Amino acid sequence: MKKITFTILIMALSLQGFNAQISFTTEIIPTSGQYNICAVDMNGDYLDDIVSVSGTNIQVFYQNPDGTFTEQNFTTTSANNLPSWSLAAGDLTGNGYNDLMFGSSSGVTFMYADNDGTGFTEVSFPEFVFVQRTNFVDIDNDGNLDAFACHDIAPNVYYINDGDGNLEYNQGGLGDVPVGGHYGSLWVDYNNDGNLDLFIAKCSGGGQGATAKYNELHRNNGDGTFTDVSVESGLRDPIQTWSSAWGDFDNDGFMDVLVGASSFSDGSHKLMKNNGDGTFSDVTAGSGFDVFGGTSIEHSTYDFNNDGYLDIVGNSNTIYLNNGDMTFSPFIIPFSGASIADLNNDGFLDAFRAGNIHYNDGNDNNWIVINTQGVESNRNGIGARVEITSALGTQIRDVRSGEGFRYMSTLNTHFGIGTDTEIDEIVISWPSGIVDVIPNPDINTAHLIVEGQTLGINENAIKNISLSPNPATNQITINYNENLKGAAVVIYDVMGRAVLRNTLESNSLNVSSLNTGVYFLNLDINGQTVQLKFIKK
């Protein structure tokens, strides 16, 4: 497998002059599928993988802890619908392996990951849907992950999970324009009430008429119903949008939005500040987006330089770096529209597009990654609000499946903290209403937070399993009535840091490399999570 590597140094004019603030190294990875639009953890080890899809094959490059990849191909039935428009990932069955949702111009296909991670089973729905953006989200907040699909030429559709992974088709109630125009759906808690709301970026093309081109915001009432608040919020714009970037750009605790333009026929980009009272104000003037000329169907937001402020990636080959004051500076990059993920486990966000990994070369800024595992809430923790507080202030993120228009990006929650050397606390507000608070977490590492268990302790989800000896010296044995060969094991310390990752060759594991202390061993058995506490002498 031959790879070609080259480096592109980014130099562009910012408000402060010429700066080399960010650079990427591009490496070819030999994907074989027709659709290369997904970079997300697929096997429950919280390392982002690369997914390439074709008609009868799902190719996964599994990321190893050292940043290398192991390729595996899964033969599937001939998919009724391929992700020609978009792809989403999430764990519908709670077995620890992420499933896939394909959106095409004819309908929706789900690829369910088997309980042992050895294959995928196709489930397609017969209803015709001209799909645009797809999402996984717990729409009715019952703890089970549901699925949503924007419909181009009719009211939107969604699929409600019965708790066993069985989905029921529904249409109406979440974007009901009869002629559609629904393109870029994004689920976000814009009013900080703990309920995920829905913003739909629209398109005025295709002769659908005036009613199809106005963007929509639907407020979640918390009782299974939604109210269209597009007008009163100030977001009912006739811009040909396709996608929007939602994030707290000024770190004031409320989600703002860049309403991106895919065409200037009905208007240009709008940067809208969340006023905290359910309304938004247009702050485009002077932000930089009043003079940026490029258009794009893809807009999303991540902190690429780890300075603690969310940047925006969208217009052709450009990242708009956040200056920290609701103004942005353009920097040319070697990709346009991509899946965003940490593809070498170094704490800096990279990009995957069309068989190329664009590695972020990083800088000296500090960071933290939060991996969420739901118990009462859905397994991925999709819909959770994650906050961190440091000297820089408080930053917030929502865990989402489906950013931008068509790409699937990481489900891990990433924060840059600039030159700050410590974090006061992490606060996770789960969809269930449970709140976890983790004081003084270590930085420059990833933390696994299990819902309701601040240190990730969830002893013995499966009975008749134990570790011995405990305390351990060099070797521990997992006492269980099945051979665990091939099972992925992650060991965390008391701060939630992953300190050892391994694939079992037997029911024994060498822990001689660990320092003296208390640890938690995490593995999946038959789709259930087991976390066992042990002491290393």
Coordinates of C-alpha atoms in Angstrom, one line a residue:
M1 CA 0.0 0.0 0.0
K2 CA 1.9 3.0 -1.3
K3 CA 1.1 6.5 0.1
I4 CA 2.3 9.8 -1.2
T5 CA 2.8 12.6 1.3
F6 CA 3.2 16.3 0.7
T7 CA 2.8 19.4 2.8
I8 CA 0.8 22.5 2.1
L9 CA 1.7 25.5 4.2
I10 CA -1.1 27.9 4.6
M11 CA -0.4 31.6 4.2
A12 CA -3.2 34.1 3.9
L13 CA -4.1 37.6 4.7
S14 CA -5.8 38.0 8.0
L15 CA -6.9 41.1 9.9
Q16 CA -3.4 41.1 11.6
G17 CA -1.5 40.7 8.3
F18 CA 0.2 37.7 6.8
N19 CA 0.3 34.7 9.3
A20 CA 1.1 31.0 9.1
Q21 CA -1.5 30.1 11.7
I22 CA -2.5 26.7 10.4
S23 CA -1.1 24.2 8.0
F24 CA -2.0 20.7 6.8
T25 CA 0.0 17.7 5.5
T26 CA -1.9 15.7 2.9
E27 CA -1.6 11.9 2.6
I28 CA -3.4 9.6 0.2
I29 CA -5.3 6.7 1.7
P30 CA -6.4 3.9 -0.7
T31 CA -10.1 4.0 -0.3
S32 CA -12.0 1.9 -2.8
G33 CA -15.6 3.0 -2.4
Q34 CA -17.6 5.4 -4.5
Y35 CA -18.7 7.5 -1.5
N36 CA -15.9 8.8 0.7
I37 CA -17.9 11.1 3.0
C38 CA -17.5 9.6 6.5
A39 CA -14.9 9.8 9.3
V40 CA -16.2 8.6 12.7
D41 CA -15.5 6.0 15.3
M42 CA -17.1 2.7 14.1
N43 CA -16.0 0.1 16.7
G44 CA -16.5 1.9 20.0
D45 CA -12.9 2.6 20.9
Y46 CA -13.4 6.4 20.4
L47 CA -10.7 6.7 17.8
D48 CA -12.1 8.2 14.5
D49 CA -12.1 5.8 11.6
I50 CA -12.5 6.3 7.8
V51 CA -15.5 4.8 6.0
S52 CA -15.8 4.3 2.2
V53 CA -19.0 3.0 0.8
S54 CA -19.9 1.2 -2.5
G55 CA -22.9 -0.8 -3.7
T56 CA -21.9 -4.1 -2.0
N57 CA -19.0 -3.1 0.3
I58 CA -18.3 -1.0 3.3
Q59 CA -14.6 -0.4 3.7
V60 CA -13.4 0.8 7.1
F61 CA -9.9 2.0 7.9
Y62 CA -9.8 1.5 11.7
Q63 CA -7.5 3.9 13.5
N64 CA -5.0 2.4 15.8
P65 CA -3.8 4.2 19.0
D66 CA -0.6 5.2 17.3
G67 CA -2.4 6.9 14.4
T68 CA -1.9 4.2 11.9
F69 CA -4.9 2.4 10.2
T70 CA -6.0 -1.2 9.7
E71 CA -8.1 -1.8 6.7
Q72 CA -11.2 -4.1 6.8
N73 CA -13.8 -4.7 4.1
F74 CA -17.4 -5.8 4.8
T75 CA -19.4 -7.3 2.0
T76 CA -23.0 -6.3 2.1
T77 CA -26.2 -6.9 0.1
S78 CA -26.6 -4.6 -2.9
A79 CA -27.8 -1.4 -1.1
N80 CA -31.2 -0.2 -2.4
N81 CA -30.0 3.4 -1.7
L82 CA -26.5 4.7 -1.6
P83 CA -25.3 7.9 0.2
S84 CA -25.4 10.0 -3.0
W85 CA -26.6 13.0 -1.0
S86 CA -25.5 12.4 2.6
L87 CA -24.5 9.9 5.3
A88 CA -25.0 9.8 9.0
A89 CA -23.7 7.5 11.7
G90 CA -24.9 6.5 15.2
D91 CA -25.7 3.5 17.4
L92 CA -29.3 2.6 16.9
T93 CA -29.2 -0.7 18.8
G94 CA -26.8 0.2 21.7
N95 CA -24.4 -2.6 20.9
G96 CA -21.3 -0.3 20.8
Y97 CA -20.9 -0.3 17.1
N98 CA -22.1 2.6 14.9
D99 CA -24.7 2.0 12.2
L100 CA -25.0 4.0 9.0
M101 CA -27.8 5.9 7.3
F102 CA -27.6 6.4 3.5
G103 CA -29.6 9.2 1.9
S104 CA -30.2 9.1 -1.9
S105 CA -32.6 10.7 -4.3
S106 CA -34.8 7.7 -4.1
G107 CA -35.0 6.8 -0.4
V108 CA -33.2 5.8 2.8
T109 CA -31.1 2.7 3.6
F110 CA -29.8 1.8 7.0
M111 CA -26.8 -0.5 7.5
Y112 CA -26.9 -2.0 10.9
A113 CA -23.6 -3.1 12.5
D114 CA -23.7 -6.7 13.8
N115 CA -23.3 -7.2 17.5
D116 CA -19.8 -8.5 17.2
G117 CA -18.7 -5.9 14.7
T118 CA -18.1 -8.4 11.9
G119 CA -20.5 -7.1 9.3
F120 CA -23.5 -5.0 8.4
T121 CA -27.2 -5.9 7.7
E122 CA -29.2 -3.8 5.3
V123 CA -32.6 -2.4 6.2
S124 CA -34.3 -0.2 3.5
F125 CA -37.6 1.5 3.6
P126 CA -40.0 1.4 0.6
E127 CA -41.2 5.0 0.8
F128 CA -39.9 7.4 -1.8
V129 CA -37.8 10.2 -0.2
F130 CA -35.7 12.6 -2.2
V131 CA -33.2 12.8 0.7
Q132 CA -30.8 15.7 1.4
R133 CA -29.2 15.9 4.9
T134 CA -29.5 12.9 7.2
N135 CA -29.2 12.9 11.0
F136 CA -29.3 10.6 13.9
V137 CA -31.0 12.2 16.9
D138 CA -33.3 11.2 19.8
I139 CA -36.4 13.1 18.5
D140 CA -38.8 11.9 21.3
N141 CA -36.1 11.9 24.0
D142 CA -36.9 8.3 25.1
G143 CA -33.3 7.3 25.3
N144 CA -33.4 5.6 21.9
L145 CA -31.7 7.0 18.9
D146 CA -34.0 8.0 16.0
A147 CA -33.2 9.1 12.4
F148 CA -34.2 12.2 10.4
A149 CA -34.1 12.9 6.7
C150 CA -34.7 16.2 4.8
H151 CA -37.1 15.7 1.9
D152 CA -36.4 17.8 -1.2
I153 CA -39.9 17.7 -2.7
A154 CA -42.3 17.0 0.2
P155 CA -42.6 17.3 4.0
N156 CA -39.6 15.8 5.9
V157 CA -39.5 12.2 7.2
Y158 CA -38.2 10.6 10.4
Y159 CA -37.8 7.1 11.8
I160 CA -38.7 6.4 15.4
N161 CA -36.8 3.7 17.3
D162 CA -38.8 1.3 19.4
G163 CA -35.8 0.6 21.7
D164 CA -34.8 -2.6 19.9
G165 CA -33.4 -0.9 16.8
N166 CA -36.7 -1.3 14.9
L167 CA -37.6 1.9 13.1
E168 CA -41.1 3.3 12.2
Y169 CA -41.5 5.6 9.3
N170 CA -43.2 9.0 9.9
Q171 CA -43.8 12.1 7.8
G172 CA -44.9 15.5 8.9
G173 CA -44.6 17.8 11.9
L174 CA -41.0 18.8 11.3
G175 CA -40.9 20.9 8.2
D176 CA -44.1 20.6 6.3
V177 CA -43.7 22.7 3.2
P178 CA -45.6 20.6 0.7
V179 CA -43.1 21.2 -2.1
G180 CA -40.1 20.6 0.2
G181 CA -36.9 22.6 -0.4
H182 CA -35.6 21.0 2.8
Y183 CA -31.8 20.6 2.5
G184 CA -29.5 21.0 5.6
S185 CA -31.1 19.8 8.9
L186 CA -29.1 20.5 12.1
W187 CA -30.2 19.7 15.6
V188 CA -29.1 22.2 18.2
D189 CA -30.3 23.5 21.6
Y190 CA -30.5 27.2 20.7
N191 CA -32.4 28.3 23.8
N192 CA -30.6 26.3 26.5
D193 CA -33.6 24.5 27.7
G194 CA -32.1 21.1 27.4
N195 CA -34.2 20.1 24.4
L196 CA -32.8 19.7 20.9
D197 CA -34.4 22.1 18.4
L198 CA -34.3 21.8 14.6
F199 CA -32.9 24.3 12.1
I200 CA -33.6 23.5 8.4
A201 CA -31.4 25.3 5.8
K202 CA -33.5 25.6 2.6
C203 CA -33.0 25.9 -1.1
S204 CA -35.1 27.9 -3.6
G205 CA -34.0 25.9 -6.6
G206 CA -35.9 23.4 -8.7
G207 CA -38.9 25.6 -9.3
Q208 CA -40.4 24.7 -5.9
G209 CA -41.8 28.2 -5.4
A210 CA -41.5 30.9 -2.8
T211 CA -42.7 28.8 0.2
A212 CA -39.7 26.4 -0.3
K213 CA -36.9 28.8 0.1
Y214 CA -37.4 30.2 3.6
N215 CA -35.1 28.8 6.3
E216 CA -36.9 27.3 9.3
L217 CA -36.3 27.0 13.1
H218 CA -38.5 24.6 15.0
R219 CA -38.5 24.9 18.8
N220 CA -38.7 21.6 20.8
N221 CA -41.4 22.1 23.4
G222 CA -40.2 19.2 25.5
D223 CA -43.4 17.2 25.2
G224 CA -42.9 15.6 21.8
T225 CA -44.2 18.6 19.8
F226 CA -42.3 21.3 17.9
T227 CA -43.3 25.0 17.2
D228 CA -42.1 26.8 14.1
V229 CA -40.4 30.0 15.5
S230 CA -38.7 31.0 12.2
V231 CA -40.3 34.4 12.1
E232 CA -40.0 35.4 15.8
S233 CA -36.4 34.2 16.0
G234 CA -35.3 36.3 13.0
L235 CA -34.1 33.3 11.0
R236 CA -36.7 33.1 8.3
D237 CA -34.5 34.1 5.5
P238 CA -35.0 33.4 1.7
I239 CA -31.3 32.7 1.2
Q240 CA -30.4 29.6 -0.9
T241 CA -28.6 28.2 2.1
W242 CA -28.2 24.4 1.9
S243 CA -26.2 24.3 5.2
S244 CA -25.6 26.3 8.4
A245 CA -22.8 26.4 11.0
W246 CA -24.1 26.5 14.6
G247 CA -21.7 27.2 17.5
D248 CA -21.0 29.6 20.3
F249 CA -18.7 31.9 18.4
D250 CA -18.2 34.4 21.2
N251 CA -18.2 32.0 24.1
D252 CA -21.2 33.7 25.8
G253 CA -23.1 30.4 26.5
F254 CA -25.5 30.6 23.5
M255 CA -25.4 29.0 20.1
D256 CA -24.9 31.5 17.3
V257 CA -25.3 30.6 13.6
L258 CA -23.7 31.3 10.2
V259 CA -26.4 31.1 7.7
G260 CA -24.3 30.1 4.7
A261 CA -25.2 31.0 1.1
S262 CA -24.8 28.4 -1.6
S263 CA -25.8 31.0 -4.2
F264 CA -26.0 34.8 -4.0
S265 CA -29.3 34.8 -6.0
D266 CA -31.4 35.4 -2.9
G267 CA -28.9 36.9 -0.5
S268 CA -25.4 36.4 1.0
H269 CA -23.9 34.9 4.1
K270 CA -25.5 36.0 7.4
L271 CA -23.8 35.8 10.8
M272 CA -26.5 35.8 13.4
K273 CA -25.8 36.3 17.1
N274 CA -28.0 34.6 19.6
N275 CA -29.4 37.2 22.0
G276 CA -30.3 34.6 24.7
D277 CA -34.0 35.4 24.6
G278 CA -35.0 33.3 21.6
T279 CA -34.1 35.9 19.0
F280 CA -31.0 36.5 16.8
S281 CA -29.4 39.7 15.6
D282 CA -27.6 40.2 12.3
V283 CA -23.9 40.9 13.0
T284 CA -22.6 40.3 9.5
A285 CA -21.4 43.8 9.0
G286 CA -17.7 44.0 9.9
S287 CA -17.5 40.3 10.7
G288 CA -15.7 39.4 7.5
F289 CA -18.6 37.5 6.0
D290 CA -19.9 40.8 4.5
V291 CA -16.9 40.8 2.2
F292 CA -16.2 37.1 1.6
G293 CA -17.2 36.4 -1.9
G294 CA -17.2 32.6 -2.1
T295 CA -20.3 30.4 -1.8
S296 CA -20.6 26.8 -0.7
I297 CA -23.1 24.0 0.1
E298 CA -21.0 23.0 3.1
H299 CA -20.7 25.0 6.3
S300 CA -19.7 23.6 9.7
T301 CA -17.7 24.8 12.7
Y302 CA -14.8 23.4 14.7
D303 CA -11.8 24.8 16.5
F304 CA -9.0 24.0 14.1
N305 CA -6.1 25.9 15.7
N306 CA -7.2 25.0 19.3
D307 CA -7.3 28.7 20.4
G308 CA -10.6 28.3 22.2
Y309 CA -12.8 29.9 19.6
L310 CA -14.8 28.0 16.9
D311 CA -13.7 28.5 13.3
I312 CA -15.9 28.0 10.3
V313 CA -15.1 25.8 7.3
G314 CA -17.2 26.2 4.2
N315 CA -16.4 28.3 1.1
S316 CA -14.1 26.8 -1.4
N317 CA -10.7 25.8 0.2
T318 CA -11.1 28.2 3.0
I319 CA -11.2 28.1 6.8
Y320 CA -12.5 31.3 8.5
L321 CA -10.4 31.6 11.7
N322 CA -12.3 33.1 14.6
N323 CA -10.5 36.2 16.0
G324 CA -12.4 35.9 19.3
D325 CA -14.5 39.0 18.7
M326 CA -17.2 37.7 16.3
T327 CA -14.9 38.6 13.3
F328 CA -13.3 36.0 11.1
S329 CA -10.2 35.9 8.8
P330 CA -9.9 33.6 5.8
F331 CA -7.1 31.1 5.4
I332 CA -6.7 29.0 2.3
I333 CA -6.6 25.2 2.9
P334 CA -6.1 22.1 0.6
F335 CA -9.7 20.9 1.0
S336 CA -13.3 22.1 0.5
G337 CA -16.1 20.2 2.1
A338 CA -14.8 17.2 4.1
S339 CA -15.4 14.9 7.1
I340 CA -13.7 16.5 10.1
A341 CA -12.1 14.2 12.7
D342 CA -8.9 13.6 14.6
L343 CA -7.3 11.0 12.4
N344 CA -4.0 10.6 14.1
N345 CA -5.1 10.9 17.8
D346 CA -3.0 14.1 18.5
G347 CA -5.8 16.4 19.7
F348 CA -5.9 18.5 16.5
L349 CA -8.8 18.2 14.0
D350 CA -8.0 16.8 10.5
A351 CA -10.1 16.4 7.4
F352 CA -10.9 13.5 5.1
R353 CA -12.1 14.0 1.5
A354 CA -12.0 11.9 -1.7
G355 CA -9.3 9.5 -0.6
N356 CA -7.1 12.1 1.1
I357 CA -6.4 12.7 4.7
H358 CA -5.4 16.3 5.4
Y359 CA -3.5 16.2 8.7
N360 CA -3.6 19.3 10.9
D361 CA 0.1 20.0 11.7
G362 CA -1.0 21.6 15.0
N363 CA 0.7 24.2 17.2
D364 CA 1.5 24.7 20.9
N365 CA -2.1 25.3 22.0
N366 CA -3.6 23.0 24.6
W367 CA -6.8 20.9 24.2
I368 CA -9.2 18.3 25.6
V369 CA -11.5 15.7 24.1
I370 CA -14.7 14.5 25.7
N371 CA -16.1 11.1 24.6
T372 CA -19.7 10.6 25.7
Q373 CA -21.3 7.2 26.5
G374 CA -25.0 7.3 27.3
V375 CA -26.7 4.9 29.7
E376 CA -30.2 6.4 30.2
S377 CA -29.6 8.5 27.1
N378 CA -28.7 7.0 23.7
R379 CA -25.4 5.2 23.6
N380 CA -23.5 7.9 21.6
G381 CA -24.7 10.7 23.9
I382 CA -26.1 12.5 20.9
G383 CA -27.9 15.6 22.1
A384 CA -25.8 16.1 25.2
R385 CA -24.5 19.6 26.0
V386 CA -20.8 19.6 27.0
E387 CA -19.3 22.6 28.7
I388 CA -15.7 23.3 29.9
T389 CA -14.5 26.2 32.0
S390 CA -11.0 27.5 32.0
A391 CA -9.3 30.9 32.4
L392 CA -10.4 31.6 28.8
G393 CA -14.1 31.3 29.9
T394 CA -16.8 28.8 29.3
Q395 CA -17.1 26.9 26.0
I396 CA -20.1 24.8 24.9
R397 CA -20.7 22.1 22.4
D398 CA -23.7 19.9 21.4
V399 CA -23.0 16.3 20.5
R400 CA -24.4 15.9 16.9
S401 CA -24.7 13.4 14.1
G402 CA -24.8 15.3 10.8
E403 CA -23.1 18.6 10.4
G404 CA -22.9 20.6 7.1
F405 CA -24.8 19.2 4.1
R406 CA -23.5 15.7 3.3
Y407 CA -20.5 14.6 5.3
M408 CA -20.4 12.6 8.5
S409 CA -17.8 13.9 11.0
T410 CA -16.5 12.9 14.5
L411 CA -18.9 12.3 17.4
N412 CA -16.1 13.0 19.8
T413 CA -16.4 16.5 21.5
H414 CA -13.2 18.5 20.9
F415 CA -12.2 21.7 22.6
G416 CA -9.1 23.9 22.2
I417 CA -8.0 26.0 25.2
G418 CA -5.2 28.1 23.8
T419 CA -2.5 28.8 26.3
D420 CA -4.6 27.8 29.3
T421 CA -2.8 25.1 31.3
E422 CA -5.8 23.8 33.3
I423 CA -9.5 23.3 33.1
D424 CA -11.7 24.1 36.1
E425 CA -14.4 21.6 35.3
I426 CA -16.3 19.6 32.6
V427 CA -20.1 19.7 32.8
I428 CA -22.2 17.3 30.7
S429 CA -26.0 17.7 30.6
W430 CA -27.4 14.6 29.1
P431 CA -30.7 14.3 27.2
S432 CA -32.1 12.3 30.2
G433 CA -31.6 15.3 32.5
I434 CA -28.6 13.7 34.3
V435 CA -25.7 16.1 34.8
D436 CA -22.1 14.9 35.3
V437 CA -19.5 17.3 36.7
I438 CA -15.8 16.4 36.4
P439 CA -13.5 18.9 38.3
N440 CA -9.9 19.6 37.3
P441 CA -9.6 17.1 34.4
D442 CA -6.2 16.6 32.8
I443 CA -5.6 18.4 29.6
N444 CA -4.1 17.3 26.2
T445 CA -5.9 14.0 26.5
A446 CA -9.2 12.3 25.8
H447 CA -11.7 11.5 28.6
L448 CA -14.5 8.9 28.5
I449 CA -17.5 10.1 30.5
V450 CA -20.2 7.5 31.1
E451 CA -23.6 9.0 31.9
G452 CA -24.3 9.2 35.6
Q453 CA -20.9 7.9 36.5
T454 CA -18.5 10.7 36.8
L455 CA -15.4 8.4 36.7
G456 CA -16.9 6.1 34.2
I457 CA -17.8 3.3 36.7
N458 CA -20.5 1.0 35.6
E459 CA -19.7 -2.2 37.5
N460 CA -20.9 -5.5 36.1
A461 CA -23.5 -4.7 33.5
I462 CA -23.1 -8.5 32.8
K463 CA -23.2 -10.8 35.8
N464 CA -20.7 -13.5 36.6
I465 CA -17.7 -11.6 35.3
S466 CA -14.7 -10.5 37.4
L467 CA -11.0 -9.7 37.3
S468 CA -8.2 -11.5 39.1
P469 CA -5.9 -11.1 40.8
N470 CA -7.1 -7.8 42.2
P471 CA -4.9 -6.0 43.2
A472 CA -2.8 -7.0 40.1
T473 CA 0.9 -6.9 39.5
N474 CA 1.7 -7.7 35.9
Q475 CA -1.2 -9.8 34.5
I476 CA -4.9 -9.7 35.0
T477 CA -7.4 -12.4 33.9
I478 CA -11.0 -11.6 32.9
N479 CA -13.0 -14.4 34.5
Y480 CA -15.9 -15.1 32.1
N481 CA -17.5 -18.1 30.6
E482 CA -16.7 -17.2 27.0
N483 CA -13.4 -16.7 25.1
L484 CA -12.9 -13.0 24.7
K485 CA -10.3 -13.2 21.9
G486 CA -10.7 -10.2 19.5
A487 CA -12.5 -8.0 22.1
A488 CA -11.3 -4.4 22.3
V489 CA -10.2 -3.4 25.8
V490 CA -9.6 0.2 26.9
I491 CA -8.3 0.9 30.4
Y492 CA -8.9 4.3 32.0
D493 CA -7.4 5.9 35.1
V494 CA -9.4 7.7 37.8
M495 CA -9.4 11.0 35.8
G496 CA -11.0 9.3 32.8
R497 CA -7.9 9.2 30.7
A498 CA -7.4 6.2 28.3
V499 CA -4.0 4.8 29.4
L500 CA -4.0 1.4 27.6
R501 CA -5.8 0.1 24.5
N502 CA -5.5 -3.5 23.4
T503 CA -7.2 -6.3 21.5
L504 CA -7.4 -9.4 23.6
E505 CA -5.6 -12.6 22.4
S506 CA -7.2 -14.5 25.3
N507 CA -8.9 -13.7 28.5
S508 CA -5.7 -12.4 30.0
L509 CA -4.1 -8.9 29.7
N510 CA -0.6 -7.6 30.5
V511 CA -0.9 -4.5 32.7
S512 CA 2.8 -4.3 33.7
S513 CA 3.1 -0.9 31.9
L514 CA 0.6 0.8 34.3
N515 CA 1.7 2.8 37.3
T516 CA 0.4 2.0 40.7
G517 CA -3.2 3.2 41.1
V518 CA -6.9 2.5 40.5
Y519 CA -8.1 1.8 37.0
F520 CA -11.3 0.9 35.1
L521 CA -11.3 -1.8 32.4
N522 CA -13.9 -1.1 29.7
L523 CA -15.0 -3.7 27.1
D524 CA -18.1 -4.8 25.2
I525 CA -19.6 -8.3 25.5
N526 CA -22.5 -9.3 23.3
G527 CA -23.4 -5.6 22.8
Q528 CA -23.3 -4.7 26.5
T529 CA -20.7 -2.5 28.2
V530 CA -18.8 -3.9 31.1
Q531 CA -16.5 -1.7 33.2
L532 CA -14.5 -3.4 35.9
K533 CA -12.5 -1.6 38.6
F534 CA -9.1 -2.9 39.6
I535 CA -6.0 -1.8 41.5
K536 CA -2.5 -2.0 40.1
K537 CA 0.2 -2.6 42.7

